[in-house]
Tab-separated table of C-alpha atoms in Angstrom:
chain	number	residue	atom	x	y	z
F	1	MET	CA	295.281	221.217	-129.283
F	2	ASP	CA	297.399	224.303	-130.576
F	3	ALA	CA	299.635	221.997	-132.224
F	4	LEU	CA	297.037	219.997	-133.822
F	5	ASP	CA	295.221	222.715	-135.172
F	6	GLY	CA	298.363	224.054	-136.837
F	7	TYR	CA	299.012	220.833	-138.401
F	8	GLY	CA	295.641	221.182	-140.102
F	9	ARG	CA	296.104	224.516	-141.161
F	10	GLU	CA	299.332	222.982	-142.779
F	11	ILE	CA	297.618	220.496	-144.584
F	12	GLY	CA	294.790	222.537	-145.879
F	13	GLU	CA	296.904	224.839	-147.152
F	14	PHE	CA	298.909	222.190	-149.436
F	15	GLY	CA	295.291	221.998	-151.043
F	16	PRO	CA	295.233	225.149	-152.771
F	17	ARG	CA	299.034	224.850	-153.493
F	18	LEU	CA	297.973	222.101	-155.411
F	19	LEU	CA	294.862	223.582	-157.137
F	20	ASP	CA	297.073	226.529	-158.453
F	21	ARG	CA	299.172	224.030	-160.268
F	22	ALA	CA	296.425	221.805	-161.766
F	23	GLN	CA	294.406	224.542	-162.764
F	24	PRO	CA	295.874	225.071	-166.716
F	25	THR	CA	295.888	221.728	-167.053
F	26	ILE	CA	292.136	221.400	-166.048
F	27	ILE	CA	290.741	224.238	-167.780
F	28	GLU	CA	292.618	222.957	-170.518
F	29	PHE	CA	290.728	219.670	-170.067
F	30	LEU	CA	287.213	221.222	-169.318
F	31	ALA	CA	287.671	223.309	-172.857
F	32	SER	CA	288.454	220.165	-174.770
F	33	LEU	CA	284.916	218.437	-174.001
F	34	ASP	CA	282.268	218.216	-176.788
F	35	ASP	CA	279.030	218.747	-176.155
F	36	GLN	CA	278.082	215.123	-175.118
F	37	GLN	CA	280.684	215.317	-172.722
F	38	VAL	CA	279.237	218.204	-171.054
F	39	GLU	CA	276.305	216.888	-171.493
F	40	ASN	CA	276.821	213.991	-169.715
F	41	LEU	CA	279.034	215.888	-166.760
F	42	ILE	CA	276.059	218.256	-165.833
F	43	ASP	CA	273.670	215.270	-165.616
F	44	ASN	CA	276.060	213.669	-163.325
F	45	ILE	CA	276.374	216.747	-161.293
F	46	ARG	CA	272.312	217.098	-161.230
F	47	GLU	CA	271.948	213.972	-160.329
F	48	ARG	CA	274.560	213.629	-156.981
F	49	ASN	CA	272.868	217.173	-156.008
F	50	GLU	CA	269.120	215.200	-155.910
F	51	GLU	CA	270.951	212.066	-154.162
F	52	LEU	CA	272.629	214.049	-151.842
F	53	GLU	CA	269.497	215.967	-151.159
F	54	LYS	CA	267.232	213.022	-150.619
F	55	ASP	CA	269.498	211.344	-148.441
F	56	SER	CA	269.230	214.510	-145.977
F	57	GLU	CA	265.947	214.671	-145.988
F	58	ALA	CA	265.431	211.089	-145.956
F	59	LEU	CA	267.503	211.066	-142.371
F	60	SER	CA	266.342	211.927	-139.132
F	61	PRO	CA	268.680	213.553	-136.830
F	62	GLU	CA	269.666	210.903	-134.764
F	63	GLU	CA	270.578	208.997	-138.028
F	64	ARG	CA	272.351	212.007	-139.296
F	65	GLN	CA	274.335	211.972	-136.202
F	66	ALA	CA	275.176	208.061	-136.351
F	67	ALA	CA	275.769	208.178	-140.207
F	68	MET	CA	278.339	210.816	-139.675
F	69	MET	CA	279.729	208.958	-136.673
F	70	ASP	CA	280.150	206.314	-138.805
F	71	ASP	CA	281.955	208.470	-141.487
F	72	MET	CA	284.158	209.542	-138.867
F	73	GLU	CA	284.724	206.240	-137.108
F	74	GLN	CA	285.872	204.797	-140.929
F	75	SER	CA	288.171	207.611	-141.494
F	76	LEU	CA	289.927	207.416	-138.249
F	77	ARG	CA	290.357	203.522	-138.849
F	78	ARG	CA	292.863	204.246	-141.439
F	79	LEU	CA	294.784	205.731	-138.890
F	80	LEU	CA	294.216	204.063	-135.786
F	81	GLY	CA	292.559	200.599	-136.658
F	82	ARG	CA	289.624	199.342	-134.944
F	83	LEU	CA	288.215	201.620	-132.313
F	84	ASP	CA	287.149	200.661	-128.944
F	85	ALA	CA	283.954	201.146	-127.205
F	86	ASP	CA	285.271	203.846	-125.272
F	87	GLN	CA	286.657	205.784	-128.470
F	88	ARG	CA	283.144	205.070	-130.441
F	89	ALA	CA	281.139	206.794	-127.179
F	90	ARG	CA	283.877	209.929	-127.604
F	91	LEU	CA	282.638	210.063	-131.338
F	92	GLY	CA	278.811	209.734	-130.588
F	93	GLN	CA	279.462	212.808	-128.092
F	94	TRP	CA	280.930	214.908	-131.044
F	95	ALA	CA	278.354	213.678	-133.340
F	96	GLN	CA	275.694	214.916	-130.768
F	97	ALA	CA	277.529	218.131	-130.074
F	98	ARG	CA	278.176	218.923	-133.543
F	99	GLN	CA	276.197	221.977	-134.438
F	100	PRO	CA	273.912	221.803	-137.741
F	101	ASP	CA	275.427	223.430	-140.742
F	102	SER	CA	274.459	221.337	-143.879
F	103	ALA	CA	271.934	223.842	-145.588
F	104	PHE	CA	274.784	226.388	-145.978
F	105	GLU	CA	276.911	223.446	-147.635
F	106	ARG	CA	273.782	222.579	-149.636
F	107	GLU	CA	273.538	226.143	-150.829
F	108	TRP	CA	277.009	226.645	-151.479
F	109	ARG	CA	277.287	223.765	-153.685
F	110	GLU	CA	274.722	224.501	-155.556
F	111	LEU	CA	276.047	227.778	-156.285
F	112	ARG	CA	279.345	226.509	-156.971
F	113	HIS	CA	277.555	223.744	-159.473
F	114	GLN	CA	275.284	226.421	-160.991
F	115	ARG	CA	278.437	228.797	-161.903
F	116	PHE	CA	280.926	225.580	-163.203
F	117	ILE	CA	277.610	224.911	-165.645
F	118	GLN	CA	277.159	228.389	-166.748
F	119	ALA	CA	281.576	228.350	-167.488
F	120	LEU	CA	281.221	225.355	-169.517
F	121	ALA	CA	278.394	226.842	-171.845
F	122	VAL	CA	281.505	229.689	-172.771
F	123	ARG	CA	284.019	227.039	-172.890
F	124	ASN	CA	284.400	227.736	-176.788
F	125	ASP	CA	285.416	231.211	-175.805
F	126	THR	CA	288.738	230.934	-174.402
F	127	ALA	CA	289.401	233.887	-172.532
F	128	GLU	CA	286.014	234.046	-170.940
F	129	PHE	CA	286.151	230.529	-170.025
F	130	GLU	CA	289.644	230.863	-168.403
F	131	ARG	CA	287.862	234.150	-166.091
F	132	ARG	CA	284.997	232.121	-165.311
F	133	MET	CA	286.662	229.050	-164.456
F	134	LYS	CA	289.668	230.864	-162.181
F	135	VAL	CA	286.665	232.745	-160.341
F	136	LEU	CA	285.513	229.152	-159.129
F	137	PHE	CA	289.025	228.107	-158.589
F	138	GLU	CA	289.356	231.178	-156.164
F	139	LEU	CA	285.680	230.793	-154.443
F	140	ALA	CA	286.790	227.435	-153.767
F	141	GLN	CA	289.892	228.421	-151.895
F	142	LEU	CA	287.818	231.349	-150.315
F	143	ASP	CA	286.991	230.595	-146.462
F	144	SER	CA	282.702	230.589	-147.663
F	145	ARG	CA	281.917	231.057	-144.364
F	146	ARG	CA	282.859	234.581	-143.910
F	147	GLU	CA	279.272	236.304	-143.590
F	148	SER	CA	277.665	235.895	-140.814
F	149	GLY	CA	274.589	233.360	-140.233
F	150	PRO	CA	273.811	230.161	-138.210
F	151	ALA	CA	275.805	227.995	-140.085
F	152	GLN	CA	278.841	230.110	-140.635
F	153	ARG	CA	278.582	230.548	-136.572
F	154	ALA	CA	278.531	226.672	-136.117
F	155	THR	CA	281.675	226.605	-137.870
F	156	PRO	CA	284.406	227.375	-134.758
F	157	HIS	CA	282.354	225.582	-132.533
F	158	ASN	CA	282.193	222.199	-134.980
F	159	ARG	CA	286.179	223.026	-135.754
F	160	ALA	CA	286.892	222.706	-131.618
F	161	ASN	CA	284.789	219.648	-130.945
F	162	MET	CA	286.255	218.105	-133.704
F	163	LEU	CA	289.825	218.996	-132.255
F	164	ASP	CA	288.586	217.795	-128.881
F	165	THR	CA	287.217	214.864	-129.987
F	166	LEU	CA	290.531	213.489	-131.881
F	167	ILE	CA	292.585	214.383	-128.880
F	168	ASP	CA	290.221	212.427	-126.483
F	169	VAL	CA	290.032	209.564	-129.078
F	170	TYR	CA	294.034	209.370	-129.298
F	171	GLU	CA	294.449	209.725	-125.691
F	172	LEU	CA	292.014	206.476	-124.972
F	173	ALA	CA	294.305	204.516	-127.819
F	174	ASP	CA	295.929	201.715	-127.018
F	175	ASP	CA	300.179	200.910	-128.040
F	176	ARG	CA	298.925	199.285	-131.213
F	177	GLN	CA	297.021	201.927	-132.181
F	178	ILE	CA	299.298	204.623	-131.815
F	179	LYS	CA	302.252	202.443	-133.589
F	180	ARG	CA	299.598	202.101	-136.917
F	181	MET	CA	299.027	205.360	-136.344
F	182	ARG	CA	302.559	207.086	-136.564
F	183	ASN	CA	303.421	204.485	-139.398
F	184	ARG	CA	300.214	206.022	-141.232
F	185	LEU	CA	301.270	209.277	-140.432
F	186	GLY	CA	304.984	208.696	-141.770
F	187	ASP	CA	303.777	207.845	-144.958
F	188	LEU	CA	301.330	210.420	-145.005
F	189	ALA	CA	304.638	212.569	-145.057
F	190	ASP	CA	306.560	210.687	-147.144
F	191	ASP	CA	303.629	211.687	-149.759
F	192	PHE	CA	303.254	215.013	-149.098
F	193	ARG	CA	307.447	215.452	-149.461
F	194	GLU	CA	307.114	214.020	-153.013
F	195	LEU	CA	304.325	216.209	-153.984
F	196	ARG	CA	305.801	219.125	-152.723
F	197	CYS	CA	308.509	218.240	-155.161
């Protein structure tokens, strides 16, 4: 489990490095948007938030668990191929044991989006726009769960639950699934090496 956790952290560190390199290009692109493009972008953000909110409110806890399980199964299918009944049952246990953190995620998403919209409003002031965008990039890279609260305290539990589940699903894998996973991970490793260069 420690090795798997280490790999997860290593992959997690790759994203911020990639974001650092892309930051000037992203800021330049956003600063070049005209008023209509910004309005469309803001409308899309608001529509997406409304969809996520409706989806969240429409689902019962059981339906939410089933949706999480389906999402996880689809993700694992890319690595392992079709999961068997025992592996799917283990995913069901994972979904039931997961502690809720959706309220915190929603609040954090809404805060980021509000700050992004406020930054876009000053995109013609190059220095102020860059300052605000850099703050947003820093927020994206921070562990947003440092403060104490139910959702933040759920994070370590959910992380351990996920790692235990992945280990169990792997241990239930047959030879075909393991071969497929090794090939897929090899391809991903090659992709990361190319991006690192």
